[in-house]
Amino acid sequence: MMATEPKKQPTPPYVPYTTFTSFLNGLKKTGIPSHIDRSVMGTMSGSGQSAMIATLKSLRLINVELEPTSELSSLVNGSESDFSTTLNKLVKSTYSFLFDGSIQIENTTSKKVEEKFRNIGASGSTLTKCISFFLAAAKAAGIPVSTHVKAPKIQRKASAKSKDSSKPATSNLDQDQDNSIPSHEDMEKLTVSLPGMDDGYIYFPSGMTDQQSKLAVKMAKFILDNYYGFEQEE
């Protein structure tokens, strides 16, 4: 009889924790729908929607049919105490590999925690995002975690060297400028229709407050009006 392969554990949540809580706050205002699908995720980017659905499934806040569970209702509709209690249970269940006694999460090290996440398939930037979410969720749930545990820095790939040795090397300033360009992952995308042209897009950070959103829109309008000379048609 062939041995049954162990069921692969899903990748733990890797959206920014603030994006997760902002989504829950949105549900608190609108109410929890019958299904948590992409249509209720507003202006999140496609990758952001995928990551959010994966996060909700990993935490068992929705089932495979995208139907909300009682735990989601407790987080959204419960008191602050209910939120903390429910989140505590969800964290310990989702990250059972950290609470199985193999390490002491209260005084372990970053290296040991990274090894645990790597063992279930997290790597690269996803590893950093997974650990960042865990640390934020554990803090909100009142779970003590070693102060030695930090999310690893995202390693940037070095640019390929030119085969032409006569080509001057890229300056440190240019490299810093290249590295400063943010990824669109976990950004909210606003589509701008341009008559006779392809659509344009404006990206904003996910999880902004209403006040921050209004300020961002005001700044975007100011830039378009004053730097690009866009004027509203009469």
GROMACS .gro file of C-alpha atoms in nm:
model
  234
    1MET     CA    1   0.000   0.000   0.000
    2MET     CA    2   0.143   0.336  -0.104
    3ALA     CA    3   0.203   0.594   0.165
    4THR     CA    4  -0.022   0.898   0.148
    5GLU     CA    5   0.161   1.223   0.089
    6PRO     CA    6   0.109   1.476   0.367
    7LYS     CA    7  -0.131   1.755   0.275
    8LYS     CA    8   0.059   2.069   0.178
    9GLN     CA    9  -0.005   2.356   0.415
   10PRO     CA   10  -0.126   2.672   0.241
   11THR     CA   11   0.097   2.977   0.244
   12PRO     CA   12   0.016   3.191   0.550
   13PRO     CA   13  -0.128   3.541   0.505
   14TYR     CA   14   0.103   3.780   0.323
   15VAL     CA   15  -0.101   4.096   0.264
   16PRO     CA   16  -0.004   4.400   0.471
   17TYR     CA   17  -0.180   4.370   0.807
   18THR     CA   18  -0.317   4.723   0.771
   19THR     CA   19  -0.478   4.625   0.440
   20PHE     CA   20  -0.639   4.327   0.613
   21THR     CA   21  -0.783   4.537   0.897
   22SER     CA   22  -0.898   4.806   0.653
   23PHE     CA   23  -1.090   4.540   0.462
   24LEU     CA   24  -1.255   4.421   0.785
   25ASN     CA   25  -1.346   4.780   0.875
   26GLY     CA   26  -1.506   4.815   0.533
   27LEU     CA   27  -1.721   4.509   0.600
   28LYS     CA   28  -1.817   4.658   0.936
   29LYS     CA   29  -1.961   4.958   0.752
   30THR     CA   30  -2.132   4.773   0.466
   31GLY     CA   31  -2.219   4.444   0.633
   32ILE     CA   32  -2.086   4.098   0.551
   33PRO     CA   33  -2.216   3.973   0.212
   34SER     CA   34  -2.310   3.614   0.133
   35HIS     CA   35  -1.979   3.561  -0.048
   36ILE     CA   36  -1.642   3.732  -0.017
   37ASP     CA   37  -1.533   3.751  -0.379
   38ARG     CA   38  -1.343   4.005  -0.589
   39SER     CA   39  -1.654   4.216  -0.646
   40VAL     CA   40  -1.654   4.329  -0.281
   41MET     CA   41  -1.288   4.430  -0.282
   42GLY     CA   42  -1.333   4.774  -0.431
   43THR     CA   43  -1.034   4.919  -0.609
   44MET     CA   44  -0.776   4.663  -0.495
   45SER     CA   45  -0.543   4.553  -0.773
   46GLY     CA   46  -0.583   4.204  -0.916
   47SER     CA   47  -0.283   4.077  -0.723
   48GLY     CA   48  -0.412   4.247  -0.409
   49GLN     CA   49  -0.749   4.075  -0.446
   50SER     CA   50  -0.583   3.736  -0.494
   51ALA     CA   51  -0.367   3.790  -0.187
   52MET     CA   52  -0.665   3.898   0.022
   53ILE     CA   53  -0.872   3.594  -0.076
   54ALA     CA   54  -0.575   3.368   0.002
   55THR     CA   55  -0.537   3.541   0.339
   56LEU     CA   56  -0.903   3.495   0.429
   57LYS     CA   57  -0.890   3.128   0.331
   58SER     CA   58  -0.568   3.071   0.526
   59LEU     CA   59  -0.723   3.223   0.839
   60ARG     CA   60  -1.040   3.021   0.776
   61LEU     CA   61  -1.250   3.335   0.756
   62ILE     CA   62  -1.405   3.208   0.432
   63ASN     CA   63  -1.449   2.854   0.304
   64VAL     CA   64  -1.361   2.710  -0.037
   65GLU     CA   65  -1.691   2.845  -0.172
   66LEU     CA   66  -1.589   3.195  -0.053
   67GLU     CA   67  -1.868   3.192   0.205
   68PRO     CA   68  -1.792   3.380   0.530
   69THR     CA   69  -1.744   3.179   0.849
   70SER     CA   70  -1.858   3.259   1.202
   71GLU     CA   71  -1.502   3.368   1.284
   72LEU     CA   72  -1.525   3.646   1.024
   73SER     CA   73  -1.849   3.763   1.183
   74SER     CA   74  -1.679   3.770   1.524
   75LEU     CA   75  -1.393   3.983   1.391
   76VAL     CA   76  -1.620   4.225   1.206
   77ASN     CA   77  -1.923   4.254   1.433
   78GLY     CA   78  -1.782   4.170   1.775
   79SER     CA   79  -1.639   4.396   2.042
   80GLU     CA   80  -1.270   4.477   2.072
   81SER     CA   81  -1.242   4.196   2.325
   82ASP     CA   82  -1.415   3.955   2.084
   83PHE     CA   83  -1.177   4.064   1.808
   84SER     CA   84  -0.868   3.998   2.019
   85THR     CA   85  -0.996   3.663   2.148
   86THR     CA   86  -1.098   3.540   1.802
   87LEU     CA   87  -0.777   3.661   1.640
   88ASN     CA   88  -0.573   3.487   1.912
   89LYS     CA   89  -0.735   3.154   1.826
   90LEU     CA   90  -0.697   3.211   1.452
   91VAL     CA   91  -0.328   3.299   1.479
   92LYS     CA   92  -0.245   2.993   1.688
   93SER     CA   93  -0.440   2.771   1.448
   94THR     CA   94  -0.305   2.922   1.126
   95TYR     CA   95   0.054   2.924   1.253
   96SER     CA   96   0.034   2.591   1.435
   97PHE     CA   97   0.387   2.515   1.314
   98LEU     CA   98   0.509   2.795   1.542
   99PHE     CA   99   0.312   2.676   1.844
  100ASP     CA  100   0.377   2.300   1.830
  101GLY     CA  101   0.648   2.313   2.097
  102SER     CA  102   0.939   2.283   1.854
  103ILE     CA  103   1.036   2.644   1.930
  104GLN     CA  104   0.948   2.883   2.209
  105ILE     CA  105   0.797   3.179   2.028
  106GLU     CA  106   0.847   3.399   2.336
  107ASN     CA  107   1.228   3.384   2.317
  108THR     CA  108   1.321   3.238   1.979
  109THR     CA  109   1.523   3.408   1.704
  110SER     CA  110   1.450   3.540   1.357
  111LYS     CA  111   1.652   3.257   1.201
  112LYS     CA  112   1.442   2.988   1.367
  113VAL     CA  113   1.117   3.155   1.265
  114GLU     CA  114   1.239   3.200   0.907
  115GLU     CA  115   1.325   2.829   0.894
  116LYS     CA  116   0.971   2.743   1.003
  117PHE     CA  117   0.818   2.957   0.730
  118ARG     CA  118   1.059   2.826   0.467
  119ASN     CA  119   0.963   2.469   0.560
  120ILE     CA  120   0.606   2.536   0.447
  121GLY     CA  121   0.715   2.694   0.119
  122ALA     CA  122   0.748   3.068   0.188
  123SER     CA  123   1.051   3.232   0.026
  124GLY     CA  124   1.181   3.559  -0.113
  125SER     CA  125   0.962   3.865  -0.067
  126THR     CA  126   0.667   3.642   0.030
  127LEU     CA  127   0.866   3.521   0.332
  128THR     CA  128   0.914   3.879   0.446
  129LYS     CA  129   0.545   3.960   0.397
  130CYS     CA  130   0.433   3.643   0.579
  131ILE     CA  131   0.645   3.717   0.885
  132SER     CA  132   0.541   4.084   0.886
  133PHE     CA  133   0.174   3.984   0.891
  134PHE     CA  134   0.233   3.728   1.166
  135LEU     CA  135   0.413   3.975   1.391
  136ALA     CA  136   0.140   4.238   1.349
  137ALA     CA  137  -0.142   3.987   1.400
  138ALA     CA  138   0.025   3.833   1.706
  139LYS     CA  139   0.063   4.178   1.862
  140ALA     CA  140  -0.304   4.261   1.798
  141ALA     CA  141  -0.404   3.923   1.942
  142GLY     CA  142  -0.201   3.974   2.259
  143ILE     CA  143   0.040   3.689   2.182
  144PRO     CA  144   0.391   3.755   2.318
  145VAL     CA  145   0.663   3.708   2.056
  146SER     CA  146   1.037   3.728   2.108
  147THR     CA  147   1.179   4.076   2.053
  148HIS     CA  148   1.458   3.907   1.856
  149VAL     CA  149   1.215   3.811   1.578
  150LYS     CA  150   1.207   4.058   1.289
  151ALA     CA  151   1.085   4.029   0.932
  152PRO     CA  152   1.386   3.980   0.701
  153LYS     CA  153   1.470   4.255   0.456
  154ILE     CA  154   1.366   4.194   0.097
  155GLN     CA  155   1.678   4.109  -0.103
  156ARG     CA  156   1.692   4.305  -0.426
  157LYS     CA  157   1.838   4.133  -0.730
  158ALA     CA  158   2.162   4.287  -0.853
  159SER     CA  159   2.142   4.428  -1.205
  160ALA     CA  160   2.309   4.220  -1.473
  161LYS     CA  161   2.657   4.336  -1.572
  162SER     CA  162   2.696   4.462  -1.924
  163LYS     CA  163   2.892   4.241  -2.159
  164ASP     CA  164   3.047   4.554  -2.307
  165SER     CA  165   3.335   4.634  -2.073
  166SER     CA  166   3.366   4.978  -2.229
  167LYS     CA  167   3.021   5.075  -2.104
  168PRO     CA  168   3.051   5.286  -1.789
  169ALA     CA  169   2.923   5.132  -1.467
  170THR     CA  170   2.592   5.252  -1.333
  171SER     CA  171   2.640   5.512  -1.066
  172ASN     CA  172   2.524   5.455  -0.711
  173LEU     CA  173   2.277   5.739  -0.759
  174ASP     CA  174   2.116   5.564  -1.056
  175GLN     CA  175   2.097   5.239  -0.860
  176ASP     CA  176   1.930   5.414  -0.568
  177GLN     CA  177   1.678   5.570  -0.806
  178ASP     CA  178   1.601   5.233  -0.964
  179ASN     CA  179   1.553   5.071  -0.624
  180SER     CA  180   1.322   5.349  -0.512
  181ILE     CA  181   1.058   5.269  -0.775
  182PRO     CA  182   0.776   5.099  -0.580
  183SER     CA  183   0.605   4.780  -0.692
  184HIS     CA  184   0.235   4.801  -0.781
  185GLU     CA  185   0.168   4.494  -0.566
  186ASP     CA  186  -0.071   4.571  -0.279
  187MET     CA  187  -0.159   4.906  -0.438
  188GLU     CA  188  -0.509   5.023  -0.524
  189LYS     CA  189  -0.549   5.110  -0.894
  190LEU     CA  190  -0.769   5.389  -1.027
  191THR     CA  191  -0.843   5.369  -1.400
  192VAL     CA  192  -0.847   5.699  -1.590
  193SER     CA  193  -1.025   5.689  -1.928
  194LEU     CA  194  -0.841   5.893  -2.193
  195PRO     CA  195  -1.043   5.959  -2.514
  196GLY     CA  196  -0.865   5.822  -2.821
  197MET     CA  197  -0.587   5.667  -2.612
  198ASP     CA  198  -0.522   5.368  -2.391
  199ASP     CA  199  -0.652   5.399  -2.036
  200GLY     CA  200  -0.419   5.555  -1.780
  201TYR     CA  201  -0.378   5.440  -1.423
  202ILE     CA  202  -0.312   5.606  -1.089
  203TYR     CA  203  -0.188   5.391  -0.802
  204PHE     CA  204  -0.249   5.462  -0.434
  205PRO     CA  205  -0.127   5.267  -0.127
  206SER     CA  206  -0.384   5.020   0.005
  207GLY     CA  207  -0.546   5.077   0.342
  208MET     CA  208  -0.559   5.457   0.338
  209THR     CA  209  -0.805   5.636   0.566
  210ASP     CA  210  -1.080   5.853   0.416
  211GLN     CA  211  -0.880   6.165   0.501
  212GLN     CA  212  -0.565   6.024   0.339
  213SER     CA  213  -0.763   5.924   0.028
  214LYS     CA  214  -0.905   6.276  -0.011
  215LEU     CA  215  -0.558   6.427   0.028
  216ALA     CA  216  -0.412   6.184  -0.229
  217VAL     CA  217  -0.682   6.272  -0.484
  218LYS     CA  218  -0.627   6.644  -0.420
  219MET     CA  219  -0.251   6.607  -0.473
  220ALA     CA  220  -0.301   6.403  -0.792
  221LYS     CA  221  -0.533   6.672  -0.932
  222PHE     CA  222  -0.284   6.944  -0.837
  223ILE     CA  223  -0.001   6.765  -1.019
  224LEU     CA  224  -0.208   6.704  -1.333
  225ASP     CA  225  -0.335   7.064  -1.342
  226ASN     CA  226  -0.006   7.238  -1.270
  227TYR     CA  227   0.263   7.013  -1.415
  228TYR     CA  228   0.091   6.862  -1.716
  229GLY     CA  229  -0.147   7.146  -1.799
  230PHE     CA  230  -0.458   6.929  -1.794
  231GLU     CA  231  -0.769   7.146  -1.788
  232GLN     CA  232  -1.125   7.035  -1.745
  233GLU     CA  233  -1.326   7.080  -2.065
  234GLU     CA  234  -1.609   7.330  -2.052
   0.00000   0.00000   0.00000
